[in-house]
Coordinates of C-alpha atoms in Angstrom, one line a residue:
M1154 CA 76.1 -68.7 -40.2
T1155 CA 74.1 -69.8 -43.2
A1156 CA 70.6 -68.7 -44.0
P1157 CA 67.7 -71.1 -43.3
A1158 CA 66.3 -73.1 -46.2
S1159 CA 63.4 -71.6 -48.0
Y1160 CA 60.1 -73.3 -47.7
D1161 CA 58.7 -71.9 -50.9
G1162 CA 59.2 -75.1 -52.8
L1163 CA 57.3 -77.3 -50.4
P1164 CA 53.6 -78.0 -51.1
R1165 CA 51.1 -76.2 -49.0
Q1166 CA 49.2 -78.3 -46.4
T1167 CA 45.6 -78.2 -45.5
S1168 CA 44.3 -79.7 -42.3
T1169 CA 42.1 -82.7 -42.1
V1170 CA 39.5 -80.6 -40.3
E1171 CA 39.4 -78.2 -43.2
R1172 CA 38.9 -80.9 -45.7
A1173 CA 36.2 -82.5 -43.6
V1174 CA 34.4 -79.1 -43.3
T1175 CA 34.6 -78.6 -47.1
A1176 CA 33.2 -82.0 -47.7
L1177 CA 30.3 -81.5 -45.2
L1178 CA 29.5 -78.1 -46.8
M1179 CA 29.5 -79.6 -50.2
V1180 CA 27.1 -82.4 -49.1
G1181 CA 24.8 -79.8 -47.5
L1182 CA 24.9 -77.9 -50.8
A1183 CA 24.1 -81.1 -52.7
V1184 CA 21.1 -81.6 -50.5
L1185 CA 19.8 -78.0 -51.1
V1186 CA 20.3 -78.0 -54.9
P1187 CA 17.4 -80.3 -55.9
I1188 CA 15.1 -78.5 -53.3
A1189 CA 15.9 -75.1 -54.8
S1190 CA 15.5 -76.4 -58.4
F1191 CA 12.2 -78.0 -57.6
L1192 CA 10.9 -74.8 -55.9
G1193 CA 12.1 -72.8 -58.9
L1194 CA 9.8 -74.8 -61.1
F1195 CA 6.8 -73.5 -59.0
L1196 CA 7.5 -70.0 -60.2
G1197 CA 5.6 -70.8 -63.3
M1198 CA 2.5 -70.4 -61.2
V1199 CA 2.9 -66.6 -61.3
S1200 CA 1.1 -66.9 -64.6
D1201 CA -2.1 -67.6 -62.6
G1202 CA -2.3 -63.8 -62.2
C1203 CA -2.6 -63.4 -65.9
T1204 CA -6.3 -62.9 -66.5
G1205 CA -8.1 -61.3 -69.4
D1206 CA -7.4 -57.7 -68.3
T1207 CA -3.9 -58.3 -67.0
A1208 CA -1.1 -58.3 -69.6
C1209 CA 1.7 -60.9 -69.0
N1210 CA 4.9 -61.7 -70.7
G1211 CA 5.1 -65.5 -71.1
D1212 CA 8.7 -65.5 -72.3
Q1213 CA 9.8 -63.5 -69.3
I1214 CA 8.1 -65.9 -66.9
A1215 CA 9.8 -68.8 -68.7
L1216 CA 13.2 -67.1 -68.4
G1217 CA 12.6 -66.5 -64.6
V1218 CA 11.6 -70.1 -64.1
L1219 CA 14.7 -71.3 -66.1
V1220 CA 17.0 -69.1 -64.1
S1221 CA 15.5 -70.2 -60.7
A1222 CA 15.4 -73.8 -61.6
G1223 CA 18.7 -74.1 -63.4
S1224 CA 21.0 -71.8 -61.5
P1225 CA 21.4 -74.0 -58.4
V1226 CA 22.6 -76.9 -60.6
V1227 CA 25.1 -74.8 -62.5
V1228 CA 26.4 -73.1 -59.4
F1229 CA 26.9 -76.5 -57.7
I1230 CA 28.8 -77.9 -60.6
V1231 CA 31.1 -74.9 -60.8
A1232 CA 31.6 -75.1 -57.0
L1233 CA 32.4 -78.8 -57.2
V1234 CA 35.1 -78.2 -59.9
V1235 CA 36.6 -75.3 -57.9
V1236 CA 36.7 -77.4 -54.7
V1237 CA 38.4 -80.3 -56.5
V1238 CA 41.0 -78.0 -58.1
R1239 CA 41.7 -76.3 -54.8
V1240 CA 42.0 -79.5 -52.8
V1241 CA 44.3 -81.0 -55.4
R1242 CA 46.5 -77.9 -55.2
R1243 CA 46.3 -78.1 -51.4
L1244 CA 44.7 -74.7 -51.1
P1245 CA 41.9 -73.8 -48.6
A1246 CA 38.5 -74.7 -50.1
W1247 CA 36.1 -74.4 -47.2
W1248 CA 34.8 -71.0 -48.4
V1249 CA 33.8 -72.2 -51.9
P1250 CA 30.5 -73.9 -50.8
L1251 CA 29.6 -70.8 -48.8
V1252 CA 30.2 -68.5 -51.8
A1253 CA 28.3 -71.0 -54.0
L1254 CA 25.3 -70.9 -51.6
A1255 CA 25.2 -67.2 -51.7
A1256 CA 25.5 -67.0 -55.5
G1257 CA 22.9 -69.7 -55.9
A1258 CA 20.5 -68.0 -53.6
G1259 CA 21.1 -64.7 -55.3
L1260 CA 20.5 -66.1 -58.8
W1261 CA 17.3 -67.9 -57.5
V1262 CA 15.9 -64.7 -56.2
L1263 CA 16.9 -62.9 -59.4
G1264 CA 14.9 -65.5 -61.4
A1265 CA 11.9 -65.1 -59.1
V1266 CA 12.0 -61.3 -59.5
V1267 CA 12.2 -61.7 -63.3
A1268 CA 9.2 -64.1 -63.3
A1269 CA 7.1 -62.0 -60.9
S1270 CA 7.8 -58.8 -62.8
A1271 CA 6.3 -60.3 -66.0
V1272 CA 2.8 -60.1 -64.5
G1273 CA 1.5 -56.7 -65.3

């Protein structure tokens, strides 16, 4: 008897459902990105607590606003590139938007903490 042929040379397959789920998750992420960026701009209002007797760091507030407003866009672009590469290579990509959502939320909160900690 001969050994069965190896399947290592064949391209990997992803299901249609997996591709549809990936596309829907990316659309959902695309909807959340402008909302998160817009809300990140409101973090500039933490400077309202800066009165005559309260010391504040304006540069730190600006950095926090920049991180909160800019990180959703950057994370989305990175996720989009990773999804396209994984789909072209026929690898599972459904998890990429979920990781991007968690990373974007984490960076948004980090920016909020940086901005809020600038108010003394």
